[in-house]
Amino acid sequence: MAQPAFLSAVRSRLRSPQPQAPALPHLQPPRRGFHVELGAREKALLEEDTALKRFKSYKNSVKQVSKVGNILTGVVLFACAYEIVALANS
């Protein structure tokens, strides 16, 4: 079955990429954005709010709950594996 001509042309282009000429540095967009000083509203929004302190997530309690969950998951997996082995041997 013969290949259409346009497929072979596409494949040859994909195989051998054409080298591109390096762009002039003054024509390229800047890599970094311009630094703009924060206004009063933005600074006020970034400050710590005392009314929200009681809703703060405490890392130690979150870590502890995560560890307990991981241990319980391990226990359940071990129990399932034990049941499977016990049923296979009986």
Short mmCIF file of N, CA and C in Angstrom, two decimals, residues 69-81:
data_model
loop_
_atom_site.label_atom_id
_atom_site.label_comp_id
_atom_site.label_asym_id
_atom_site.label_seq_id
_atom_site.Cartn_x
_atom_site.Cartn_y
_atom_site.Cartn_z
N GLY A 69 -3.51 7.77 60.99
CA GLY A 69 -4.16 7.24 59.79
C GLY A 69 -3.27 6.28 59.04
N ASN A 70 -1.99 6.60 58.92
CA ASN A 70 -1.06 5.71 58.24
C ASN A 70 -0.90 4.38 58.98
N ILE A 71 -0.87 4.44 60.31
CA ILE A 71 -0.74 3.21 61.11
C ILE A 71 -1.99 2.36 60.95
N LEU A 72 -3.17 2.98 61.01
CA LEU A 72 -4.41 2.22 60.84
C LEU A 72 -4.50 1.59 59.46
N THR A 73 -4.05 2.29 58.45
CA THR A 73 -4.04 1.74 57.10
C THR A 73 -3.13 0.53 57.03
N GLY A 74 -1.98 0.61 57.65
CA GLY A 74 -1.05 -0.52 57.68
C GLY A 74 -1.64 -1.72 58.40
N VAL A 75 -2.33 -1.47 59.51
CA VAL A 75 -2.94 -2.56 60.26
C VAL A 75 -4.02 -3.25 59.43
N VAL A 76 -4.83 -2.47 58.75
CA VAL A 76 -5.89 -3.05 57.91
C VAL A 76 -5.28 -3.87 56.77
N LEU A 77 -4.24 -3.35 56.13
CA LEU A 77 -3.60 -4.09 55.05
C LEU A 77 -2.97 -5.39 55.56
N PHE A 78 -2.34 -5.32 56.73
CA PHE A 78 -1.75 -6.53 57.31
C PHE A 78 -2.82 -7.55 57.63
N ALA A 79 -3.96 -7.11 58.18
CA ALA A 79 -5.05 -8.03 58.52
C ALA A 79 -5.63 -8.68 57.26
N CYS A 80 -5.78 -7.89 56.19
CA CYS A 80 -6.29 -8.45 54.94
C CYS A 80 -5.32 -9.49 54.38
N ALA A 81 -4.04 -9.18 54.40
CA ALA A 81 -3.04 -10.12 53.90
C ALA A 81 -3.03 -11.39 54.75
#
